[in-house]
Amino acid sequence: MALRDWPIQQKLTAMLVLISGLVLLLTTAAFAGYQYWSLRQRTIDALSLRARIIAANSTASLAFANEADARELLSALRVDPHMVAAVLYDKRGHVFAAYPANVAGDAVPAAPGADGYRFEHGLLMGFQPVEEAGSQRLGTLYLASDLKAIYDTFRLSGIIGLAVLAVALLAAYLLSRMLQGTISQPLLALAETAKAVSTRQDYSVRAPELGADELGVLTDAFNQMLGRIEDQNRALRESKEGLEQRVAERTGELEERNEALRHNSAQLLAANTELDAFAYSVSHDLRAPLRSIDGFSQVLLEDYAAQLGEAGQDSLRRVRAATQRMGILIDDLLKLARVTRAEIRAEPVDLSDLARDIAAELQRATPERLVEFAIAPHLKAQGDPRLLRVVLDNLLRNSWKYTAKQARPRIEFGSVEENGGRAFMVRDNGAGFDMKYADKLFGVFQRLHSAAEFEGTGIGLATVRRIINRHGGRIWAEGAVDQGATFYFTL
Amino acid sequence: MALLRFTAALLLVCAARLGAQAAKASEAQVKAVFLFNFAQFVDWPPEAVPDSQAPLVIGILGSDPFGDFLDATVRGEHRGPRPFAVRRYQRVDEISRCDILFISRPVGDQPEEILARLKNRPILTVSDADRFAERGGMIRFVTDRSRIRLQINPQPAEAARLTISSKLLRVAEVITPTGR
C-alpha cells in the first residue's frame, strides 16, 4: 500500500516514531562517538601516567644497570591484564628489561621509537623517556596495552544505548498511539460524517466537535455547510412542490378552457354548416316561385295588356323588375354560399391579365362610359384562379360603379409594400366612403349607399372577404367621402 | 614450580647476554658512568655548594684507573646548572673542595685513616676496596661475575649530611656496620 493511502492514524504514528527514532539514533550515535573518543583519550592518559610512574622509578635501575630491579618494577604490571608488553631500553637503545619476562623478541620493538603514544596494530603503545630530574636521559620505557578495555566499555554502552533506543522507540510508539487520537479522531469523525452524507444523501447528520483548534473550526464549518445545504434542500423541495401544484392547477384550467373552446368551435362549425345549407336551400327554393311570378307577369303583359290599361302595365313592369332584382340577389347569395363550400386549388395566377380581362368586359357592357384604367403588369400570385377572378371582378366592378358620377373616372390596379410583404391594391377616384364605417364595408347586406344612388346587393365585398380569408390573406380599405376608395388585400 | 624454574632459567640467559654486553665495555668504563650517575641520586647540604654555578667535582685519590673514560663521561654534562669537573689527588690533604671522591687501590685498601681525615666533610666516598662500606666508606663497587653491584653504608653518609635517594638505595645492597 502506498504511503499516501495509509490511514491517517498510521501516518501520524509512523511520523512520530520516525522522528523520535531519528532523534534518538542521532543522539546515541553522537554519544557513542564522544564516548569512543573520550575512552581512547582516557586510556592514553592512564597509560602515560603509568609510564611516567614506572619511568621515574626505573631511573636508578638504568643508571646502575640493575636489571633485576628493573624486571621487578615491570612485573608489577601483571595486575593489569590489558598490559601486553613493557620494555625498558638503556641509554644506547638496547633492551634492558622486558615484561612479560618470556615475551618473544619480535613482539616488542627492538629499539625505542619516537616518544609519545599511538594506536597501532589494535594496540595502544607509547615510548616514555626515562630521566632523573633535570639531568640527562637514562633510557626509554615502552608500554603496550590492548584495547579490550575500550572495546568492552564501548560494547557495554552500545548494548545499553540500543536497549534505551528500543525502550524509547516503544514508548514513542505507545505515546504516539495515544496522542495521535487528538488529531485523528476529529478527522475520522469528519470523514465518517462526510461518508454518511455522500452515501445516504442525509444532510441532517452532524460531525461531533471535539475541540476548539483548527480541526474544531473545520468541523464547525463543515456542520454549518451541512446545515445550509439542508435548509436549501428544504426550500428547493418546498418550491418544487409549490410549482408542481401550480402547474397542475394551470394544466387543469387550460384543459377546461380547451374543452370549452372545442365545444364552442364544434357548435360554431355545426351552426355555420347549418346556416350555409339553409342559405343555399332557401336561395335555391326561392328561384322557382320567382320564375313563376316573372313568367306569369310576362303572360299578363303580353296577353292582357289592353285590359290592364297603362297603369296596370306599369305596375306589372315594376313587379317584373323587382323579381329580376331578387333573382340577382339570390344568385349572389348562392355564389357566396358556394365560395364558402368550394375547394381551393392553388396555382400560379397572373392577376394583371385577370384585371385586364375584367376591365375589357366592363367596357364592352357599357361602351358609352369613358374610364381610364391603369393596370400594373406582371402581378402574379398563388391561389385559386376562379375565386381570385371573383375577387378582382367584385373590386373592379365596385370601382366602375362608384365612379359613374365622376367626370374623369380613373381605376388603378397595382401593388404596394406592406409590412415587409406585398399587398395588392385597387384604387378609384369615385364616391369614396367615410372611414368610420370602414368595418361595415365587408358585412353581408351592409350598404353605405342607397340602391337608388348606386345599384347593388351588399353581398359582393362579403364574398371577397371570405375568399381572401380562405386563402389565408387579409383585406382592408381606405377612403374618404368624394375622395375615392382604395382596397388592399394580401394572399 | 615448572614455570618458576623456566622463568629463572630464562632470566639467567638474559642476564648472561646483558653481562656479555657489559663485558665488552670495560669495567672501568662502567664504574666511571656510575660515578657520574651518583650525582643524580645524591643531594649535598647547601653549605657544600658555594654557588649555584660551581662545578660538581669528582675527585680521584691515588692512581687513576679510568684513563680518560671519566673525563669523556662528564664532558659537557651538567647537574642542573652545575657543570662537572674531574680532579686527581695523590694525598688526602690535597683535597680542597670535592663532592664525589673515588679512592682507588691500593690506597683504598687501608681506608680508615683517609676516612678519618675526611670525616664529616660532605664528600661522597666511593671505592672498590674490600669491605669498604663496612669499614666506614659510603659506597663500594662489587664486581660480581663481570657485573658491578653496589654496597652502600648510609650511616657515614648521614653523618656527612648527604642525602642518598631511596631509588639508589633500592638498587644497592645496604650495609650496616657490625657492632651498631
XYZ file of C-alpha atoms in Angstrom:
671
model
C 0.000 0.000 0.000
C 1.371 3.397 -0.988
C 2.304 5.698 1.894
C -0.350 8.267 0.956
C -3.024 5.600 1.176
C -2.227 4.733 4.754
C -4.886 5.573 7.306
C -4.126 8.897 8.947
C -3.686 7.179 12.346
C -0.873 5.019 10.978
C 0.652 8.020 9.214
C 0.730 10.046 12.424
C 2.124 7.147 14.455
C 4.758 6.363 11.833
C 5.717 10.024 11.651
C 6.128 10.385 15.406
C 8.033 7.105 15.757
C 10.256 8.003 12.798
C 11.088 11.437 14.179
C 11.749 10.260 17.714
C 13.684 7.259 16.383
C 15.851 9.508 14.243
C 16.483 11.888 17.114
C 17.355 9.013 19.429
C 19.589 7.418 16.829
C 21.484 10.659 16.235
C 21.799 11.256 19.966
C 23.012 7.727 20.563
C 25.460 7.943 17.672
C 26.826 11.286 18.893
C 27.105 9.959 22.421
C 28.798 6.776 21.220
C 31.253 8.794 19.141
C 32.037 11.037 22.087
C 32.374 8.075 24.385
C 34.701 6.262 21.982
C 36.875 9.329 21.675
C 36.934 10.019 25.417
C 37.608 6.344 26.170
C 40.643 6.416 23.914
C 41.771 9.658 25.475
C 41.303 8.277 28.969
C 43.185 5.121 28.063
C 46.059 7.196 26.694
C 46.069 9.323 29.834
C 46.034 6.255 32.075
C 48.823 4.561 30.127
C 51.018 7.662 30.031
C 50.519 8.243 33.738
C 51.533 4.679 34.469
C 54.503 5.012 32.105
C 55.675 8.164 33.850
C 55.485 6.499 37.246
C 57.425 3.460 36.098
C 59.925 5.637 34.264
C 60.505 7.719 37.391
C 61.009 4.572 39.443
C 63.307 2.891 36.999
C 65.918 5.660 36.745
C 68.250 4.143 39.336
C 67.884 0.686 37.821
C 69.034 2.060 34.495
C 71.654 4.335 35.970
C 73.277 1.483 37.882
C 72.401 -1.343 35.469
C 70.309 -3.255 37.962
C 68.236 -5.478 35.675
C 66.688 -7.474 38.488
C 65.279 -4.315 39.987
C 64.002 -3.181 36.589
C 62.305 -6.548 35.977
C 60.694 -6.395 39.381
C 59.387 -2.913 38.616
C 57.931 -4.045 35.295
C 56.485 -7.221 36.747
C 54.136 -5.076 38.823
C 52.243 -4.585 35.562
C 50.820 -8.078 35.769
C 47.957 -6.798 37.919
C 46.578 -5.228 34.737
C 45.525 -7.981 32.335
C 45.343 -5.479 29.456
C 49.062 -4.758 29.560
C 50.502 -6.662 26.632
C 54.154 -5.771 26.910
C 56.616 -3.399 28.544
C 60.286 -2.853 27.741
C 62.993 -0.704 29.294
C 65.717 0.359 26.868
C 69.013 1.674 28.125
C 70.692 4.867 27.059
C 72.001 3.278 23.865
C 68.628 1.827 22.882
C 69.356 -1.768 23.839
C 66.695 -3.835 25.575
C 67.439 -3.633 29.289
C 64.429 -5.359 30.814
C 61.135 -6.674 29.432
C 57.671 -7.676 30.602
C 56.386 -10.289 30.473
C 59.767 -11.915 31.101
C 59.215 -14.510 28.372
C 57.981 -12.045 25.730
C 59.090 -13.018 22.243
C 61.831 -10.850 20.783
C 59.764 -9.864 17.776
C 56.642 -8.982 19.819
C 58.264 -5.799 21.063
C 60.192 -3.143 19.153
C 63.909 -3.972 19.008
C 64.730 -0.297 19.530
C 62.762 2.602 21.004
C 60.648 4.699 18.632
C 59.732 8.346 18.881
C 58.419 9.491 22.246
C 54.640 9.662 22.516
C 51.542 7.453 22.388
C 49.702 5.994 19.410
C 47.183 3.317 18.411
C 48.828 0.724 16.233
C 48.006 -2.873 15.256
C 44.996 -2.908 17.614
C 47.214 -1.817 20.498
C 47.844 1.400 22.346
C 51.601 1.833 22.596
C 53.859 4.557 23.794
C 57.506 5.446 24.404
C 58.268 7.365 27.575
C 61.674 8.917 28.177
C 63.380 7.818 31.412
C 65.325 10.634 33.042
C 66.229 11.741 36.547
C 65.025 15.204 37.339
C 66.828 17.883 35.375
C 69.501 15.518 34.168
C 70.443 13.595 31.081
C 68.335 10.847 29.644
C 68.882 7.408 31.071
C 66.743 5.338 28.696
C 63.281 4.749 27.285
C 60.222 2.895 28.546
C 57.920 1.147 26.114
C 54.384 0.151 27.153
C 51.735 -1.608 25.071
C 48.154 -2.122 26.149
C 45.430 -3.930 24.286
C 42.158 -2.109 23.583
C 39.915 -4.695 25.140
C 39.096 -2.313 27.950
C 37.924 0.275 25.414
C 36.017 -2.267 23.400
C 34.436 -3.850 26.458
C 33.255 -0.485 27.771
C 32.162 0.556 24.326
C 30.256 -2.678 23.755
C 28.562 -2.386 27.118
C 27.471 1.189 26.491
C 26.411 0.169 22.965
C 24.174 -2.533 24.387
C 22.796 -0.089 26.932
C 22.279 2.508 24.170
C 20.434 0.007 21.953
C 18.283 -1.090 24.861
C 17.450 2.524 25.655
C 16.741 3.105 21.967
C 14.372 0.143 21.832
C 12.581 1.164 25.015
C 12.368 4.788 23.867
C 11.009 3.743 20.470
C 8.434 1.537 22.149
C 7.491 4.389 24.452
C 7.321 6.788 21.474
C 5.125 4.299 19.619
C 2.766 3.844 22.575
C 2.652 7.592 23.286
C 2.029 8.449 19.644
C -0.720 5.814 19.542
C -2.339 7.632 22.430
C -1.659 11.213 21.303
C -2.428 10.893 17.589
C -6.065 10.411 18.621
C -6.407 14.124 19.366
C -5.732 14.856 15.697
C -7.081 11.768 14.007
C -10.325 11.371 15.980
C -11.961 14.631 14.779
C -10.708 13.907 11.247
C -12.078 10.374 11.320
C -15.383 11.686 12.680
C -15.450 14.242 9.851
C -14.652 11.568 7.264
C -17.365 9.308 8.718
C -19.885 12.144 8.568
C -18.884 13.063 5.021
C -19.297 9.407 4.014
C -22.740 9.257 5.605
C -23.713 12.430 3.745
C -22.462 11.238 0.378
C -23.786 7.673 0.557
C -27.158 8.264 2.214
C -27.736 11.847 0.982
C -28.564 12.534 4.586
C -27.797 16.166 5.360
C -29.227 16.004 8.874
C -26.154 14.271 10.366
C -23.539 16.406 12.178
C -19.865 15.729 12.907
C -19.109 15.674 16.648
C -16.994 18.646 17.701
C -14.029 17.536 19.826
C -12.100 20.755 20.407
C -11.600 24.412 19.566
C -8.438 24.032 17.472
C -8.242 24.240 13.649
C -9.911 20.847 13.405
C -12.713 22.152 15.617
C -13.089 25.136 13.285
C -13.121 22.777 10.299
C -15.762 20.593 11.923
C -17.786 23.678 12.770
C -17.608 24.981 9.209
C -18.500 21.550 7.871
C -21.538 21.343 10.146
C -22.633 24.849 9.141
C -22.277 23.903 5.499
C -24.407 20.813 6.076
C -26.995 22.965 7.816
C -27.112 25.391 4.912
C -27.388 22.576 2.376
C -30.201 21.077 4.404
C -32.045 24.430 4.517
C -31.557 24.984 0.804
C -32.703 21.444 0.062
C -35.861 22.025 2.097
C -36.514 25.340 0.364
C -35.943 23.702 -3.025
C -38.242 20.827 -2.166
C -40.946 23.217 -0.984
C -40.714 25.465 -4.018
C -40.699 22.422 -6.265
C -43.832 21.098 -4.620
C -45.499 24.519 -4.910
C -44.503 24.720 -8.542
C -45.845 21.272 -9.308
C -49.106 22.129 -7.637
C -49.404 25.372 -9.590
C -48.572 23.631 -12.862
C -51.197 21.004 -12.123
C -53.754 23.722 -11.370
C -52.917 25.650 -14.540
C -52.996 22.482 -16.618
C -56.447 21.701 -15.224
C -57.680 25.194 -16.013
C -56.249 25.037 -19.511
C -57.836 21.678 -20.139
C -61.180 23.032 -19.005
C -60.805 26.027 -21.303
C -59.676 23.827 -24.177
C -62.667 21.617 -23.620
C -64.925 24.670 -23.660
C -63.228 26.007 -26.789
C -63.529 22.637 -28.534
C -67.155 22.528 -27.601
C -67.733 26.116 -28.781
C -65.952 25.662 -32.089
C -67.814 22.417 -32.769
C -71.050 24.223 -32.076
C -69.933 27.133 -34.281
C -68.950 24.776 -37.077
C -72.257 22.983 -36.862
C -74.154 26.275 -36.805
C -72.133 27.617 -39.788
C -72.690 24.468 -41.827
C -76.371 24.542 -40.985
C -76.546 28.232 -41.916
C -74.804 27.677 -45.252
C -77.058 24.733 -46.044
C -80.047 26.793 -45.047
C -78.958 29.781 -47.200
C -78.316 27.528 -50.166
C -81.592 25.706 -49.973
C -83.547 28.905 -49.339
C -81.917 30.641 -52.328
C -82.440 27.587 -54.489
C -86.026 27.083 -53.455
C -86.828 30.802 -53.850
C -85.973 30.696 -57.594
C -88.936 28.525 -58.603
C -91.734 30.791 -57.249
C -89.758 33.810 -58.545
C -89.703 32.331 -62.034
C -93.486 31.706 -61.821
C -94.123 35.333 -60.774
C -91.933 36.651 -63.581
C -93.362 34.231 -66.151
C -96.991 34.931 -65.351
C -96.341 38.716 -65.144
C -94.921 38.490 -68.694
C -98.010 36.483 -69.829
C -100.257 39.167 -68.319
C -98.341 41.968 -70.081
C -98.377 40.273 -73.460
C -101.830 38.720 -73.472
C -103.866 41.152 -71.367
C -102.187 44.453 -71.997
C -105.407 46.019 -73.363
C -107.482 45.127 -70.300
C -104.838 46.262 -67.833
C -104.519 49.775 -69.068
C -101.437 51.912 -68.897
C -101.276 51.989 -65.052
C -101.685 48.216 -64.759
C -98.950 47.604 -67.335
C -96.615 49.909 -65.417
C -97.298 48.056 -62.148
C -96.647 44.737 -63.818
C -93.382 46.075 -65.281
C -92.350 47.101 -61.740
C -93.245 43.614 -60.462
C -91.032 42.137 -63.178
C -88.147 44.490 -62.381
C -88.409 43.594 -58.706
C -88.465 39.872 -59.404
C -85.385 40.225 -61.673
C -83.535 42.118 -58.922
C -84.496 39.430 -56.462
C -83.122 36.845 -58.890
C -79.753 38.629 -58.955
C -79.850 38.768 -55.161
C -80.460 35.045 -54.978
C -77.643 34.391 -57.464
C -75.231 36.438 -55.335
C -76.292 34.618 -52.191
C -75.747 31.287 -53.926
C -72.317 32.487 -55.082
C -71.397 33.408 -51.511
C -72.563 30.036 -50.278
C -70.573 28.278 -52.988
C -67.424 30.236 -52.092
C -67.790 29.001 -48.554
C -68.152 25.379 -49.689
C -65.726 25.304 -52.619
C -62.352 23.509 -52.507
C -59.371 25.807 -53.069
C -56.987 24.579 -55.794
C -53.849 26.769 -55.541
C -51.841 27.506 -58.718
C -49.891 30.476 -60.116
C -52.226 33.186 -61.342
C -51.389 36.352 -63.348
C -53.577 38.950 -61.609
C -52.648 41.663 -64.166
C -54.122 39.520 -67.020
C -57.262 38.879 -64.978
C -57.682 42.609 -64.258
C -57.293 43.491 -67.987
C -59.938 40.839 -68.956
C -62.410 42.203 -66.441
C -61.766 45.828 -67.471
C -62.421 44.914 -71.136
C -65.598 43.084 -70.156
C -66.862 46.119 -68.214
C -66.057 48.436 -71.141
C -67.921 46.133 -73.544
C -71.017 46.073 -71.339
C -71.178 49.881 -71.159
C -69.320 51.222 -74.199
C -70.631 54.824 -73.724
C -68.608 55.299 -70.445
C -65.109 56.686 -70.647
C -62.958 55.253 -67.803
C -59.176 55.387 -67.545
C -57.666 52.041 -66.411
C -54.097 51.855 -65.031
C -53.178 48.211 -64.569
C -49.639 47.336 -63.378
C -48.171 44.486 -65.459
C -46.984 41.019 -64.336
C -48.535 40.948 -60.864
C -48.533 37.260 -60.036
C -49.867 35.334 -57.052
C -50.563 31.779 -55.847
C -54.240 30.911 -55.470
C -57.450 29.520 -56.927
C -57.850 31.263 -60.358
C -61.683 31.009 -60.368
C -62.038 32.535 -56.892
C -59.357 35.203 -57.475
C -61.296 36.205 -60.610
C -64.370 36.654 -58.380
C -62.295 38.887 -56.064
C -60.950 41.140 -58.839
C -64.312 41.168 -60.627
C -66.068 42.398 -57.476
C -63.476 45.032 -56.648
C -63.138 46.429 -60.204
C -66.908 46.319 -60.761
C -67.317 48.263 -57.466
C -64.914 50.924 -58.667
C -66.622 51.032 -62.070
C -69.939 51.512 -60.304
C -68.872 54.207 -57.803
C -67.031 56.277 -60.408
C -70.156 56.574 -62.548
C -70.755 60.182 -61.440
C -67.171 61.192 -61.832
C -66.252 63.496 -64.711
C -62.823 61.858 -65.290
C -63.056 58.395 -63.717
C -59.823 56.543 -63.123
C -59.319 52.972 -61.837
C -55.894 51.641 -60.827
C -54.652 48.102 -60.071
C -51.216 47.631 -58.530
C -49.230 46.513 -55.517
C -47.584 48.183 -52.511
C -45.005 47.174 -49.900
C -46.800 46.309 -46.721
C -45.068 45.107 -43.501
C -42.163 43.568 -45.492
C -44.638 41.671 -47.644
C -46.690 42.605 -50.719
C -50.271 43.844 -50.799
C -52.360 44.208 -53.992
C -54.465 47.319 -54.376
C -57.481 48.559 -56.348
C -57.907 52.346 -56.281
C -60.505 54.634 -57.756
C -61.420 58.304 -57.621
C -65.146 57.620 -57.125
C -67.663 58.340 -54.364
C -65.461 57.016 -51.567
C -66.712 56.392 -48.040
C -66.495 57.663 -44.502
C -63.697 55.883 -42.597
C -65.894 55.473 -39.523
C -67.911 52.915 -41.485
C -64.795 51.064 -42.726
C -65.597 47.999 -40.589
C -69.064 47.688 -42.048
C -67.879 47.517 -45.681
C -67.365 43.760 -45.709
C -70.564 42.670 -43.881
C -73.354 40.836 -45.754
C -76.158 43.219 -46.874
C -74.241 46.160 -45.447
C -74.543 49.076 -47.829
C -73.234 52.638 -47.457
C -75.211 53.965 -50.395
C -78.884 53.509 -51.368
C -79.778 51.236 -54.251
C -81.250 54.277 -55.975
C -77.852 56.026 -55.824
C -75.716 53.000 -56.742
C -77.302 49.635 -57.519
C -76.010 46.559 -55.662
C -76.893 43.744 -53.349
C -74.409 44.253 -50.455
C -73.046 40.748 -50.858
C -70.052 41.330 -53.138
C -67.493 42.596 -50.616
C -68.618 39.929 -48.120
C -67.854 37.313 -50.760
C -64.475 38.941 -51.479
C -63.525 38.905 -47.809
C -64.499 35.288 -47.448
C -62.331 34.273 -50.430
C -59.358 36.266 -49.163
C -59.790 34.727 -45.702
C -59.909 31.259 -47.186
C -56.594 31.980 -48.975
C -55.099 32.946 -45.578
C -54.878 36.598 -46.584
C -56.200 39.887 -45.259
C -58.348 42.693 -46.774
C -58.848 46.284 -45.703
C -59.932 49.609 -47.218
C -59.069 53.294 -47.016
C -61.099 56.151 -48.275
C -62.956 59.446 -47.732
C -66.298 60.753 -48.966
C -65.982 62.004 -52.617
C -62.220 61.352 -52.456
C -62.272 57.814 -53.858
C -61.505 54.492 -52.190
C -58.576 52.066 -52.067
C -58.938 48.354 -51.325
C -55.860 46.424 -50.259
C -55.549 42.654 -49.992
C -52.823 40.113 -49.363
C -52.772 36.442 -50.339
C 57.111 -24.735 40.008
C 57.952 -25.751 36.473
C 57.058 -22.275 35.313
C 59.177 -20.699 38.025
C 62.168 -22.800 37.077
C 61.630 -21.965 33.456
C 61.430 -18.242 34.219
C 64.560 -18.418 36.344
C 66.410 -20.160 33.525
C 65.238 -17.503 31.122
C 66.349 -14.765 33.467
C 69.768 -16.337 33.652
C 70.002 -16.441 29.887
C 69.004 -12.774 29.656
C 71.448 -11.838 32.373
C 74.256 -13.728 30.643
C 73.527 -11.875 27.440
C 73.455 -8.468 29.110
C 76.579 -9.450 31.075
C 78.367 -10.273 27.859
C 77.439 -6.841 26.533
C 78.730 -5.176 29.682
C 81.944 -7.132 29.400
C 82.595 -5.507 26.061
C 82.769 -2.115 27.743
C 85.480 -2.256 30.296
C 84.782 -2.449 33.965
C 86.438 0.921 34.384
C 84.098 2.462 31.888
C 81.051 1.245 33.796
C 82.467 2.476 37.064
C 83.128 5.900 35.500
C 79.482 6.130 34.393
C 78.326 5.027 37.861
C 80.416 7.746 39.459
C 78.829 10.277 37.192
C 75.337 8.856 37.876
C 75.762 9.116 41.664
C 75.469 12.860 41.195
C 71.828 12.333 40.077
C 70.812 10.392 43.188
C 72.631 12.210 45.976
C 71.865 15.611 47.441
C 74.530 17.679 49.102
C 73.929 20.021 52.025
C 73.637 23.686 50.973
C 76.995 24.686 52.627
C 78.739 22.257 50.269
C 77.579 24.288 47.287
C 79.448 27.612 47.257
C 77.306 28.978 44.427
C 74.733 27.583 42.008
C 77.175 27.631 39.073
C 80.014 25.945 40.954
C 81.261 22.776 39.251
C 80.391 19.434 40.741
C 83.796 17.936 41.427
C 84.551 14.236 41.044
C 87.920 13.535 42.606
C 90.244 10.523 42.254
C 92.593 9.797 45.127
C 95.590 7.700 44.152
C 96.219 6.119 40.787
C 93.564 6.795 38.128
C 92.055 3.514 36.825
C 89.682 5.199 34.347
C 92.142 6.671 31.865
C 90.127 9.331 30.108
C 86.782 7.461 30.435
C 85.650 9.618 33.308
C 86.579 12.844 31.580
C 84.720 11.643 28.462
C 81.683 10.702 30.514
C 81.267 14.048 32.260
C 82.264 16.212 29.336
C 79.523 18.694 28.558
C 77.248 17.262 31.234
C 75.522 19.245 33.939
C 73.660 18.614 37.152
C 71.080 21.311 36.888
C 73.139 24.442 36.207
C 76.304 22.910 37.565
C 78.980 21.547 35.234
C 81.174 18.596 36.150
C 84.843 18.696 36.886
C 87.381 15.877 37.431
C 90.301 16.346 39.865
C 93.040 13.931 40.662
C 94.720 13.820 44.104
C 97.755 11.921 45.418
C 97.352 12.829 49.084
C 94.423 13.485 51.265
C 95.499 16.969 52.213
C 95.343 17.964 48.550
C 91.581 17.578 48.666
C 90.053 21.028 48.998
C 86.517 21.201 47.540
C 85.273 17.834 46.349
C 81.777 16.311 46.022
C 82.453 12.704 44.989
C 85.753 11.071 45.871
C 86.861 7.760 44.337
C 89.565 6.185 46.466
C 91.489 3.774 44.232
C 93.559 0.824 45.249
C 95.964 0.328 46.764
C 95.470 3.488 48.937
C 91.876 2.394 49.423
C 92.881 -0.940 50.905
C 93.615 0.883 54.170
C 90.837 3.480 54.122
C 90.395 4.085 57.823
C 92.965 6.857 58.045
C 91.751 8.596 54.923
C 88.109 8.345 56.017
C 89.012 9.679 59.444
C 90.610 12.715 57.821
C 87.569 13.327 55.678
C 85.114 12.605 58.487
C 82.024 14.774 58.448
C 83.019 16.610 55.282
C 80.180 16.476 52.697
C 82.080 14.189 50.333
C 80.570 11.022 48.891
C 83.318 8.414 49.324
C 83.448 5.581 46.781
C 85.896 2.696 46.425
C 86.180 -0.866 45.208
C 88.344 -1.881 48.149
C 87.316 -4.949 50.106
C 84.767 -4.357 52.876
C 84.989 -0.597 52.168
C 81.397 0.007 53.281
C 81.826 -1.992 56.473
C 84.907 -0.067 57.279
C 83.251 3.385 57.213
C 83.127 4.080 53.435
C 79.880 5.125 51.886
C 79.679 3.220 48.561
C 81.609 0.184 47.352
C 81.736 -1.231 43.817
C 81.471 -5.006 43.974
C 82.489 -6.920 40.859
C 80.317 -9.996 40.689
C 80.855 -12.215 37.611
C 81.637 -9.252 35.393
C 78.728 -7.252 36.765
C 79.173 -4.278 39.041
C 76.964 -4.213 42.135
C 76.799 -1.504 44.810
C 77.137 -1.721 48.552
C 76.045 1.386 50.462
C 76.596 2.245 54.080
C 74.131 5.052 54.753
C 75.445 5.828 58.263
C 78.623 7.808 57.310
C 76.628 9.499 54.509
C 74.091 10.676 57.044
C 76.929 11.863 59.281
C 78.276 13.895 56.375
C 74.724 15.322 55.841
C 74.465 13.704 52.405
C 71.017 12.522 51.276
C 71.088 9.330 49.233
C 67.965 8.776 47.070
C 65.845 5.816 48.077
C 65.949 4.755 44.443
C 69.713 4.409 44.699
C 69.360 2.526 47.987
C 66.849 0.170 46.299
C 69.312 -0.920 43.610
C 72.128 -1.323 46.119
C 72.996 -3.661 48.984
C 72.665 -1.679 52.171
C 75.469 -2.407 54.633
C 75.023 -1.882 58.332
C 78.451 -1.931 60.104
C 78.699 -4.674 62.703
C 78.591 -3.543 66.267
C 75.863 -0.999 65.672
